[in-house]
CSV table of C-alpha atoms in Angstrom, one decimal:
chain,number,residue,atom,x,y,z
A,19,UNK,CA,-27.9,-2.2,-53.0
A,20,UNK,CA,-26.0,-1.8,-49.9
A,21,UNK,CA,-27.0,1.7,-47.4
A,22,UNK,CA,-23.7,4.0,-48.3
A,23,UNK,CA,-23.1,6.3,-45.1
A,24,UNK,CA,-21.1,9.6,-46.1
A,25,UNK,CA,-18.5,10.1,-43.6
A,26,UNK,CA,-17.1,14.4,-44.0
A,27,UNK,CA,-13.5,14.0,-43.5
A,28,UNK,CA,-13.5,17.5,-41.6
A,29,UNK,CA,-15.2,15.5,-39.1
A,30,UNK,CA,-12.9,12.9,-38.2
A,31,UNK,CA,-9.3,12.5,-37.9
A,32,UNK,CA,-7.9,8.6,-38.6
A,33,UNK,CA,-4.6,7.2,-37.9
A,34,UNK,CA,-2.7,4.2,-38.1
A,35,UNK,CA,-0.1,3.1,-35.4
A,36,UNK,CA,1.2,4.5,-32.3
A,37,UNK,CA,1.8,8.3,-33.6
A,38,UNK,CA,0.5,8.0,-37.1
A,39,UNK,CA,2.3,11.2,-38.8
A,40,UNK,CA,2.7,9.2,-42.1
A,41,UNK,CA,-0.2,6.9,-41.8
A,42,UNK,CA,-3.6,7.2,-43.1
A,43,UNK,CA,-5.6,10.3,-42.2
A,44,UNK,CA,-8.8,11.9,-43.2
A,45,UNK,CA,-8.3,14.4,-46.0
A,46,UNK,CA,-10.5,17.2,-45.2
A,47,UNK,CA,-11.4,17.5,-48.8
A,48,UNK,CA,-12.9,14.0,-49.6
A,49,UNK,CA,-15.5,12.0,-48.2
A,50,UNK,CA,-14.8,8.4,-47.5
A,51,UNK,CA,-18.1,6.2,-48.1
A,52,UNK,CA,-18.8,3.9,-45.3
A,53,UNK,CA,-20.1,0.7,-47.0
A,54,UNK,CA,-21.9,-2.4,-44.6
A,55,UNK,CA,-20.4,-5.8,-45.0
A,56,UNK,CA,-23.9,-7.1,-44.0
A,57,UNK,CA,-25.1,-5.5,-46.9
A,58,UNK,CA,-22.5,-6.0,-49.2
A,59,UNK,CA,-22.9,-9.6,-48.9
A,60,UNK,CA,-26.1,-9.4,-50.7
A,61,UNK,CA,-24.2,-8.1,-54.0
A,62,UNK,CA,-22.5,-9.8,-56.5
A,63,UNK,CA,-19.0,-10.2,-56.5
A,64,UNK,CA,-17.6,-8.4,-59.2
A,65,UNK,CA,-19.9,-5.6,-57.3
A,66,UNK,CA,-18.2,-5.7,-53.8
A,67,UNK,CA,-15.0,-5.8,-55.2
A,68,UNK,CA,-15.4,-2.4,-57.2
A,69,UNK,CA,-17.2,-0.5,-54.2
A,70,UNK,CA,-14.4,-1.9,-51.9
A,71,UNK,CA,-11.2,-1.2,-53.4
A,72,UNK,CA,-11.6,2.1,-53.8
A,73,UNK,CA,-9.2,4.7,-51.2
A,74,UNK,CA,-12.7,6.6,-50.8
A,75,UNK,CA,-14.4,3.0,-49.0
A,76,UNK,CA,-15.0,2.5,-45.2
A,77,UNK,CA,-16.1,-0.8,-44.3
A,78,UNK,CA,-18.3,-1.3,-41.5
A,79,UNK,CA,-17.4,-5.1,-40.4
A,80,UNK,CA,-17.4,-7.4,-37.8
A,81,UNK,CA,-14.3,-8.2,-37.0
A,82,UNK,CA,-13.0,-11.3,-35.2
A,83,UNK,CA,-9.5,-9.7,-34.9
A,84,UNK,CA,-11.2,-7.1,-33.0
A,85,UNK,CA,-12.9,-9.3,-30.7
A,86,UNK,CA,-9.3,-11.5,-30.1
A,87,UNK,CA,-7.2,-8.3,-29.7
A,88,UNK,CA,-9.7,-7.2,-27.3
A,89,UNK,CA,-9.4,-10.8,-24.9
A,90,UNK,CA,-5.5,-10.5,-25.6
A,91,UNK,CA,-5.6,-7.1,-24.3
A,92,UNK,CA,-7.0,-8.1,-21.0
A,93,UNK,CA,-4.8,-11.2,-20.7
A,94,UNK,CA,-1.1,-11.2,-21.8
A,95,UNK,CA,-1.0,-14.9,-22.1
A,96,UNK,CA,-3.4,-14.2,-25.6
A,97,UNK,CA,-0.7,-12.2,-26.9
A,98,UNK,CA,0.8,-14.6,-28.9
A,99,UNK,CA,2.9,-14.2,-32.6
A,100,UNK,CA,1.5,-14.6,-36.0
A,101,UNK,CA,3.6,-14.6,-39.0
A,102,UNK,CA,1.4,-12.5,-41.5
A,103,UNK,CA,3.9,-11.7,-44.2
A,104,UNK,CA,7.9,-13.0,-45.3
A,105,UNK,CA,9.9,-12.1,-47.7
A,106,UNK,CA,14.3,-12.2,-48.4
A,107,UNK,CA,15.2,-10.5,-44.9
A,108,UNK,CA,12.9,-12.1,-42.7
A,109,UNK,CA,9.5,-13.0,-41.4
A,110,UNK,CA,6.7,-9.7,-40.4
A,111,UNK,CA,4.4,-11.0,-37.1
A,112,UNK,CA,1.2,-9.9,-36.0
A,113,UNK,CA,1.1,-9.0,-32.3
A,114,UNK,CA,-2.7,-10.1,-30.9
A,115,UNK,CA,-3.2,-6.8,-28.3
A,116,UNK,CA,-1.0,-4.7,-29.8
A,117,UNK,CA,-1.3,-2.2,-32.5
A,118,UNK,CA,2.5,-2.7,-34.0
A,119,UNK,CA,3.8,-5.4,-36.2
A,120,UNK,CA,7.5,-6.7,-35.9
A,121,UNK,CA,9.9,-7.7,-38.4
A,122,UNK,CA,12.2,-10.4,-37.4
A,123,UNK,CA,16.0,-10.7,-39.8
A,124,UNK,CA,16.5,-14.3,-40.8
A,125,UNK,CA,20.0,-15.3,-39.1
A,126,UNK,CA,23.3,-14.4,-41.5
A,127,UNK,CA,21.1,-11.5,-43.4
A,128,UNK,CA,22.6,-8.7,-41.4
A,129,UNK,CA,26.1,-9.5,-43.1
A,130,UNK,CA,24.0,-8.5,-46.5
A,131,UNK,CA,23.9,-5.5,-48.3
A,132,UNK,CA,20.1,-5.2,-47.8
A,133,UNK,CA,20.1,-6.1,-44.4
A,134,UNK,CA,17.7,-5.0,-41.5
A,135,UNK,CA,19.7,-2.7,-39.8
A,136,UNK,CA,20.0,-0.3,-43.5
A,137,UNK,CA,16.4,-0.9,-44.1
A,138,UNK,CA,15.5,0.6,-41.1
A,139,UNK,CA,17.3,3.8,-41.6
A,140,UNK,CA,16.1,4.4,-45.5
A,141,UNK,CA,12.4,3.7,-44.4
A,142,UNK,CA,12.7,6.0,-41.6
A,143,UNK,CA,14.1,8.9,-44.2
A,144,UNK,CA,11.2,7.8,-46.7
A,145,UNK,CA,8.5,8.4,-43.4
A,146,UNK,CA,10.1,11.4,-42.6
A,147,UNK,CA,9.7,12.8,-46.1
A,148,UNK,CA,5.9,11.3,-46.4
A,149,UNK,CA,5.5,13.3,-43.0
A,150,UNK,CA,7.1,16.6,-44.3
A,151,UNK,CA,5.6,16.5,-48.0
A,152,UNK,CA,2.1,14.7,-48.0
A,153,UNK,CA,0.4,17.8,-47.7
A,154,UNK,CA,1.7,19.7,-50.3
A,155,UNK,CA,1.7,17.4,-52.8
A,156,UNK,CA,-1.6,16.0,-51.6
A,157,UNK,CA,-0.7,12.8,-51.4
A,158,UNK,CA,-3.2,9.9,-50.6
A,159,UNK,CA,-0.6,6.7,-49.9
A,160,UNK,CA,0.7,5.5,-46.5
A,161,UNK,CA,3.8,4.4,-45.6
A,162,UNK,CA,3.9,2.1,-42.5
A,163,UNK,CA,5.8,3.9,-39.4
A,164,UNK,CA,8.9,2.5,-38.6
A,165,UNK,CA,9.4,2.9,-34.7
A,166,UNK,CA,12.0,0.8,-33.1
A,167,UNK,CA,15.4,-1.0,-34.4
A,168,UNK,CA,15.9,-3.4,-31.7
A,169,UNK,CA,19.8,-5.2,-31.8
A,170,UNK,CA,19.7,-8.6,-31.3
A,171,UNK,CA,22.6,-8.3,-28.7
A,172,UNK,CA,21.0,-5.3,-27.2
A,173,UNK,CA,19.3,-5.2,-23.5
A,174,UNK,CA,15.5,-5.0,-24.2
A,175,UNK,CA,12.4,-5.9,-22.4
A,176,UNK,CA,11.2,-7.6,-26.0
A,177,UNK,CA,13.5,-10.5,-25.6
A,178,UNK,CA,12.3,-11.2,-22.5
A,179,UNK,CA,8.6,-10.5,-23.0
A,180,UNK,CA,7.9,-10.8,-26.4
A,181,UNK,CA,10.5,-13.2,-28.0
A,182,UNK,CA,9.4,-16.4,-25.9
A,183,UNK,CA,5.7,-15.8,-27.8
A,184,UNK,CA,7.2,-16.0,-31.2
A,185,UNK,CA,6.6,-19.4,-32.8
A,186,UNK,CA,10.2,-21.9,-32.1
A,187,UNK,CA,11.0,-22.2,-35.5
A,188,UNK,CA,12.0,-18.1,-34.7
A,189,UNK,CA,13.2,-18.3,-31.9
A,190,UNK,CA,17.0,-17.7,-32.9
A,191,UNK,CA,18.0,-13.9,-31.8
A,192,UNK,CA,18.7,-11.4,-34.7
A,193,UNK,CA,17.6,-8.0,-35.2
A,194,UNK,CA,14.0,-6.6,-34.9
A,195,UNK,CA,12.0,-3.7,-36.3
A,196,UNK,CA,8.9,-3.0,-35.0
A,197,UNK,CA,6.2,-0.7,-37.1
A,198,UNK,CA,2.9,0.2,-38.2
A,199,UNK,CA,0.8,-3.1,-39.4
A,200,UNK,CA,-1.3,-2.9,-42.0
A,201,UNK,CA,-4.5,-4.6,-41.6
A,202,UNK,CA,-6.2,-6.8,-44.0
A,203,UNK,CA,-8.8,-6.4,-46.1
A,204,UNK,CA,-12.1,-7.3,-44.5
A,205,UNK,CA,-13.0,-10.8,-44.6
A,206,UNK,CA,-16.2,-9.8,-47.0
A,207,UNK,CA,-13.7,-8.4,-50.1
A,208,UNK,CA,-11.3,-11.7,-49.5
A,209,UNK,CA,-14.7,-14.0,-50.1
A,210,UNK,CA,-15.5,-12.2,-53.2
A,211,UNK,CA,-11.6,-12.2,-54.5
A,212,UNK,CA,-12.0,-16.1,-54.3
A,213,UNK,CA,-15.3,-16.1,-55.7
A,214,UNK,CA,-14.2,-14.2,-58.8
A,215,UNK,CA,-10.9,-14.9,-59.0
A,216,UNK,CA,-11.0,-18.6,-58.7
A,217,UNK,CA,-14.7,-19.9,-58.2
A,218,UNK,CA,-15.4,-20.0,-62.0
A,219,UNK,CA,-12.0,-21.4,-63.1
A,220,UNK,CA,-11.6,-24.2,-60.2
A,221,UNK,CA,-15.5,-24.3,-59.7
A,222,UNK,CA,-15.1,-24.2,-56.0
A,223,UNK,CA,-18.6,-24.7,-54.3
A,224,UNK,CA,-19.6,-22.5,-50.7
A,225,UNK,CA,-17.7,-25.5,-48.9
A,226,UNK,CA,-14.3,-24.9,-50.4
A,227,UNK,CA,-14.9,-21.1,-50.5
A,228,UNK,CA,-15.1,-21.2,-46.5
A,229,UNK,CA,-12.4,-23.4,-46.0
A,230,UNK,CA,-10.1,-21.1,-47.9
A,231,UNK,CA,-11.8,-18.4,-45.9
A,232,UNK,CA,-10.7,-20.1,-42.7
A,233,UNK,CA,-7.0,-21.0,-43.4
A,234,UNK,CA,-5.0,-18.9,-41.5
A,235,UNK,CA,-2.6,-17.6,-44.1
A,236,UNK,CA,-5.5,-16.3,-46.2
A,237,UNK,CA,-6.8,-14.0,-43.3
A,238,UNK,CA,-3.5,-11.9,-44.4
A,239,UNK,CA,-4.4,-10.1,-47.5
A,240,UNK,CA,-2.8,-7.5,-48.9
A,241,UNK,CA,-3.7,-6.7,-52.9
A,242,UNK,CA,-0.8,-5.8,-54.5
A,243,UNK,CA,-1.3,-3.1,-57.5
A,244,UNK,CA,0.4,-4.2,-60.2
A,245,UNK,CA,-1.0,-1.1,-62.9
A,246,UNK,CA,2.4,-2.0,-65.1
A,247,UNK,CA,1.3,-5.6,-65.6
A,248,UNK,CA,-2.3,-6.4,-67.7
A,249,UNK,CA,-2.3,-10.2,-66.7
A,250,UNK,CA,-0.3,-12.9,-65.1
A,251,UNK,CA,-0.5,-16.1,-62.7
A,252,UNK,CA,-2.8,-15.9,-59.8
A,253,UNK,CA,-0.7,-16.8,-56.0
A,254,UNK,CA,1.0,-20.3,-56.5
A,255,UNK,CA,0.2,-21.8,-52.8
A,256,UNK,CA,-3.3,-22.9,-53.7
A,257,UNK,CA,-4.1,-23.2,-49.8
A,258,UNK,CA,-3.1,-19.2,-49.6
A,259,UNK,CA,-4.0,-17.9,-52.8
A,260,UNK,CA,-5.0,-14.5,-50.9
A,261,UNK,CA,-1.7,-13.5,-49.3
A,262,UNK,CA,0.0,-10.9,-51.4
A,263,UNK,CA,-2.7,-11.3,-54.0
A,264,UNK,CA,-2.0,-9.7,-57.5
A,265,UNK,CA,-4.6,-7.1,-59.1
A,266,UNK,CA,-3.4,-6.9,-62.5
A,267,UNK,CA,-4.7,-3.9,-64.3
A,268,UNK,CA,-7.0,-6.3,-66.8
A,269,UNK,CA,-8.8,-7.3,-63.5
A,270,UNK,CA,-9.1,-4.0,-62.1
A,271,UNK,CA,-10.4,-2.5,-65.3
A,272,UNK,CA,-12.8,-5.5,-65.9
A,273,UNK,CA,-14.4,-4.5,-62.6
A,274,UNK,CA,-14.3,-0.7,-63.0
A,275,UNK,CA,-11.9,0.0,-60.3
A,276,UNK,CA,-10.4,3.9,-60.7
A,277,UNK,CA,-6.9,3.2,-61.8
A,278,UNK,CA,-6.5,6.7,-63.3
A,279,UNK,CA,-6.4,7.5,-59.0
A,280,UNK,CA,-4.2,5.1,-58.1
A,281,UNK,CA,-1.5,6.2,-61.2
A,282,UNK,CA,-1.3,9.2,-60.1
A,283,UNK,CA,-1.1,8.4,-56.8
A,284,UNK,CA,1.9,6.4,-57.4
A,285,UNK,CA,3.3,9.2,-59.1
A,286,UNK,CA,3.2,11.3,-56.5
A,287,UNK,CA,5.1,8.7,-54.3
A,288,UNK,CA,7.8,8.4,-56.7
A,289,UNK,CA,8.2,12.2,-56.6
A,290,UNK,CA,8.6,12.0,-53.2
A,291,UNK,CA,10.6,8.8,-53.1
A,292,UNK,CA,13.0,10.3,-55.1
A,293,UNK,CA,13.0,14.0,-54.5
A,294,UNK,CA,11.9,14.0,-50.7
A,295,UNK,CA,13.7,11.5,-49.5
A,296,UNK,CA,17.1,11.0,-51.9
A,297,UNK,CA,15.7,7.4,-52.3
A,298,UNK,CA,15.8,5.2,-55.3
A,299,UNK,CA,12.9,3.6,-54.5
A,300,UNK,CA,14.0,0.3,-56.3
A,301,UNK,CA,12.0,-2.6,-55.7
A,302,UNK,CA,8.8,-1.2,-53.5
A,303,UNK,CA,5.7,-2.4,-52.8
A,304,UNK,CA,2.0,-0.9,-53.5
A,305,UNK,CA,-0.5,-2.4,-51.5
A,306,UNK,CA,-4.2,-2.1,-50.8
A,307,UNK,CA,-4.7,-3.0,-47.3
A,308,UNK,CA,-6.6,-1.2,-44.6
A,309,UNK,CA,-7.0,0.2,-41.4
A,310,UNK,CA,-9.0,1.7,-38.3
A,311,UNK,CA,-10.4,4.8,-38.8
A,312,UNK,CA,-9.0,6.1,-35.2
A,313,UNK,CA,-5.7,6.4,-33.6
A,314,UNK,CA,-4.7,3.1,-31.4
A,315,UNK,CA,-5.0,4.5,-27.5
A,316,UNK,CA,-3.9,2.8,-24.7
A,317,UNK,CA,-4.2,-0.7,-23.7
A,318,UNK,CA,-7.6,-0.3,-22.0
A,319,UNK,CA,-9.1,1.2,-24.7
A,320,UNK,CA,-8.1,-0.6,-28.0
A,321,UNK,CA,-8.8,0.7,-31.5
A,322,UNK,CA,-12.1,0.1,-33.4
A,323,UNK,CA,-11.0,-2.6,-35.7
A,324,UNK,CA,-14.5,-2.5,-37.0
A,325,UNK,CA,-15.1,0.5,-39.4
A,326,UNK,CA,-11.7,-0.1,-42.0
A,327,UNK,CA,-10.4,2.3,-44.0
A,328,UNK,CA,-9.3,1.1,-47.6
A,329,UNK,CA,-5.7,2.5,-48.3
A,330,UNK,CA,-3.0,2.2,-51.0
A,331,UNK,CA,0.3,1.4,-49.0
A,332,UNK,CA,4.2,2.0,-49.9
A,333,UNK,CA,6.6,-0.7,-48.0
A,334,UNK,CA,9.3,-3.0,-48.4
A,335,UNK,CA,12.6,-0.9,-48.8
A,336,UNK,CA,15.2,-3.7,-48.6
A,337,UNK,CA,16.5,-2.9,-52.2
A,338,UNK,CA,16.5,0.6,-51.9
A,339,UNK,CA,19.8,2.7,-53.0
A,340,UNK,CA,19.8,6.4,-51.0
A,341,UNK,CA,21.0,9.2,-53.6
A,342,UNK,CA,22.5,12.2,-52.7
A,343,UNK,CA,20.9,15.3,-54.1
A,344,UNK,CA,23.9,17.3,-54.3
A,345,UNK,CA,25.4,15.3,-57.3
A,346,UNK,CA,25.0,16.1,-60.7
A,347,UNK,CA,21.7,15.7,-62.4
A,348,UNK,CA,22.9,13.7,-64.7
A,349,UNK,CA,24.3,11.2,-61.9
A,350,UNK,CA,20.7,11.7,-60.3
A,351,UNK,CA,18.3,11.4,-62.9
A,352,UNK,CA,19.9,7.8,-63.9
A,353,UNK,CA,19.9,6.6,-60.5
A,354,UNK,CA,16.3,7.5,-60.5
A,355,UNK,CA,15.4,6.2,-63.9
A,356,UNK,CA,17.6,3.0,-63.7
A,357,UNK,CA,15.5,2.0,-60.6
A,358,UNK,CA,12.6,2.7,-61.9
A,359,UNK,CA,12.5,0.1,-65.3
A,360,UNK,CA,14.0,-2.9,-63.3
A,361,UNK,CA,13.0,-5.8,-60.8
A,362,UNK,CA,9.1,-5.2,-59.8
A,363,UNK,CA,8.7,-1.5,-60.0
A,364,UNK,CA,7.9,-2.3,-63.9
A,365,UNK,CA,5.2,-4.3,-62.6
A,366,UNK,CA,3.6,-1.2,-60.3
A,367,UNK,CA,4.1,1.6,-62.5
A,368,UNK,CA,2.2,2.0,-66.0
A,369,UNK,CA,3.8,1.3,-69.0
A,370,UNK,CA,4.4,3.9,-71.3
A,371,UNK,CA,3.3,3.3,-74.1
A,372,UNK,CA,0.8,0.0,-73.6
A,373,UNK,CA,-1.3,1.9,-71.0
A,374,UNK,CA,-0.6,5.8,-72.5
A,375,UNK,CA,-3.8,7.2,-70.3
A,376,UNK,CA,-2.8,5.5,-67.3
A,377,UNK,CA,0.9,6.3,-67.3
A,378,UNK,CA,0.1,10.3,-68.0
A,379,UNK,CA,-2.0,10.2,-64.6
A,380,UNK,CA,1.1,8.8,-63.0
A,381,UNK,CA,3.5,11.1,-65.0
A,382,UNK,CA,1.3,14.1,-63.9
A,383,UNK,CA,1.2,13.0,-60.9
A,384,UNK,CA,5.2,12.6,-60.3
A,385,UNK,CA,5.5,16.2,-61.8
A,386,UNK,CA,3.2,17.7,-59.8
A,387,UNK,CA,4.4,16.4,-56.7
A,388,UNK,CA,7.8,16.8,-57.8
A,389,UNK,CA,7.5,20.3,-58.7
A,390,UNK,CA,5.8,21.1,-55.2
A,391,UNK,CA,8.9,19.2,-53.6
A,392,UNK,CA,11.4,21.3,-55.1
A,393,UNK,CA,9.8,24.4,-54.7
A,394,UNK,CA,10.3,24.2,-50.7
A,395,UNK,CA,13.8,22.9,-50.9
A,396,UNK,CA,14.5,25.7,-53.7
A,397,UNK,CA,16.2,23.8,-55.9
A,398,UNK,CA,13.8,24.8,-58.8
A,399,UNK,CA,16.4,25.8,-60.8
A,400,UNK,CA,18.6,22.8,-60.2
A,401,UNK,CA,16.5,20.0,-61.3
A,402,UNK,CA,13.5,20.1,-64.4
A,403,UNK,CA,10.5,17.7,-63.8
A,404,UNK,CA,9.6,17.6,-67.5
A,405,UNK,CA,13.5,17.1,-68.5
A,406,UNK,CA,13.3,14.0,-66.3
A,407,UNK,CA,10.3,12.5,-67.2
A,408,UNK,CA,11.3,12.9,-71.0
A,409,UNK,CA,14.1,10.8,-70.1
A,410,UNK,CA,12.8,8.1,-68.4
A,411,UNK,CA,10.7,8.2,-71.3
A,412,UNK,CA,13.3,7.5,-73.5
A,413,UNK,CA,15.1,5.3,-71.5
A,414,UNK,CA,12.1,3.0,-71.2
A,415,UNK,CA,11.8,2.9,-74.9
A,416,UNK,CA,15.1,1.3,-74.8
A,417,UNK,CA,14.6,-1.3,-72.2
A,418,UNK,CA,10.9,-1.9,-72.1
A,419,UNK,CA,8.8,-3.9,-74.2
């Protein structure tokens, strides 16, 4: 059984990114559990993947990222680009020796709807709102801190530092974000997901396990928390099968994993999706990923990459539709409900009536943290939580099956 370290979150204050308001913190009223990857090892897999994906786990790891950010720190030459994520805007890179990520617009999006520039100002409202509203409805989930929109016809020190690092195939100018990066889960939990996952179905021996292990693309793995969806196919690229890897809810409750949490954690994201930031919140993203346990310093003293703290994450707000509050709540409640049953967000959020416990942790949790929401902007008496719900309810009836 692996040595399980109780770290008092009155004792330490974590952060993720260069200022951190919206990114993970210590709550001063849990305790994470700081859990030894040399000692998890020694458990099975079904074991490590129940103690790890918990947002109450610390993983103490070694870290090769840590020891490259450290080199690339001390030489600039090391601080080469690494695409880590992609989706229908553009490509997300790694930075090695810096603590931010950048997203990169593929060439013609910005004449799109959903393009870069739009993005950047709803997820900067959402932050904003996760910043002002976290603490009083408790929230647990972190949303990625969007820092810098950079033009691509502006003046900027990044296209003549940083752009010549990007690989060539990127190397056509168009517009850049640059946030918080989520790290990875540790390379411990990303062994045991192929060993469960896929070691008994493609009977992959310790060769192919570490060859997996080793490809690039699979040292980028976010779990995606799909609590609306029981089963499904497993990643298609069989030489990536970890990037963006699906937990379905039958896997998570086949390994014990507290789902009740994470429902009503997504509730109370929702709530403040919708109520804190005037945002749809169509087509999001939950994510477990991780991060350090300390806020990034300066260059000479880089963050401890080795002690992880497991997170649930909200990102990806192409799709997103900004509402304005001051309409009528008819107008309001259907802009809210109508995002919520269509594209992925079915997927995220429990179903209704298939997974009844589950989606009453995530309903409580969306009332709760909706009620607290509209308490401070006093608009009580405007909207009703529980006339809401009851009608996404009932509008889910009618297009959910």
């Amino acid at each position: 059984m692996a040595s399980q370290r109780e770290l008092n979150g009155s004792d330490e204050t974590a952060h993720y990114g260069a200022s951190g308001a919206s990114s993970p913190a210590w709550d001063t009223r849990t305790t994470r559990l700081c859990l030894e990857a040399t000692e998890l090892e020694l458990m099975p897999d079904s074991a490590i993947l129940t103690q790890s994906l918990s947002l109450k786990s610390v993983i103490l790891t070694t870290s090769s990222f840590n020891r490259q950010f450290q080199s690339a720190c001390a030489y600039s030459e090391l601080q080469k680009f690494n695409q880590i994520g992609s989706g229908l805007q553009g490509a997300v890179f790694e930075v090695v020796g810096q603590v931010l990520a950048s997203k990169k617009e593929n060439p013609g999006n910005e004449t799109l709807s959903s393009n870069l520039r739009r993005e950047f100002a709803i997820h900067r409202d959402v932050s904003a709102a996760f910043d002002q509203y976290k603490h009083a409805t408790h929230s647990q989930v972190h949303v990625p801190k969007p820092h810098e929109f950079i033009s691509k016809t502006q003046h900027h020190t990044f296209w003549d530092e940083d752009f010549p690092k990007m690989p060539p195939a990127y190397r056509t100018r168009a517009d850049v974000v640059k946030m918080d990066r989520i790290l990875p889960l540790p390379k411990v939990v990303r062994k045991a997901l192929i060993s469960h996952s896929y070691g008994r179905d493609k009977h992959l021996d310790a060769t192919d396990i570490e060859t997996l292990l080793n490809e690039p693309k699979n040292k980028h793995c976010l779990a995606r928390v799909y609590l609306g969806q029981t089963t499904g196919p497993m990643n298609l690229d069989t030489l990536a099968p970890l990037r963006n890897f699906p937990l379905y809810l039958g896997f998570m409750e086949e390994l014990g994993i507290d789902t009740i949490a994470l429902a009503n954690e997504m509730g109370k994201t929702y709530a403040i999706l919708h109520w804190g930031a005037g945002v749809n919140g169509d087509d999001v993203e939950f994510v477990l990923g991780t991060s350090t346990i300390e806020a990034p310093k300066a260059v000479v003293e880089p963050p401890d990459f080795q002690h992880r703290a497991v997170g649930l994450y909200l990102l990806d707000f192409g799709q997103c539709e900004a509402v304005d509050l001051t309409q009528d709540c008819d107008v309001i409640y259907q802009a809210f409900k109508g995002a919520m049953v269509t594209g992925d967000n079915q997927r995220f959020i429990p179903h209704y009536s298939r997974s009844p416990g589950l989606f009453e942790a995530f309903k409580n949790g969306y009332m709760d943290g909706g009620n607290a929401i509209l308490l401070q902007k006093q608009l009580s008496d405007k909207f009703s939580m529980v006339d809401f719900m009851q009608e996404y309810e009932e509008y889910a009836e009618d297009f959910l099956q």
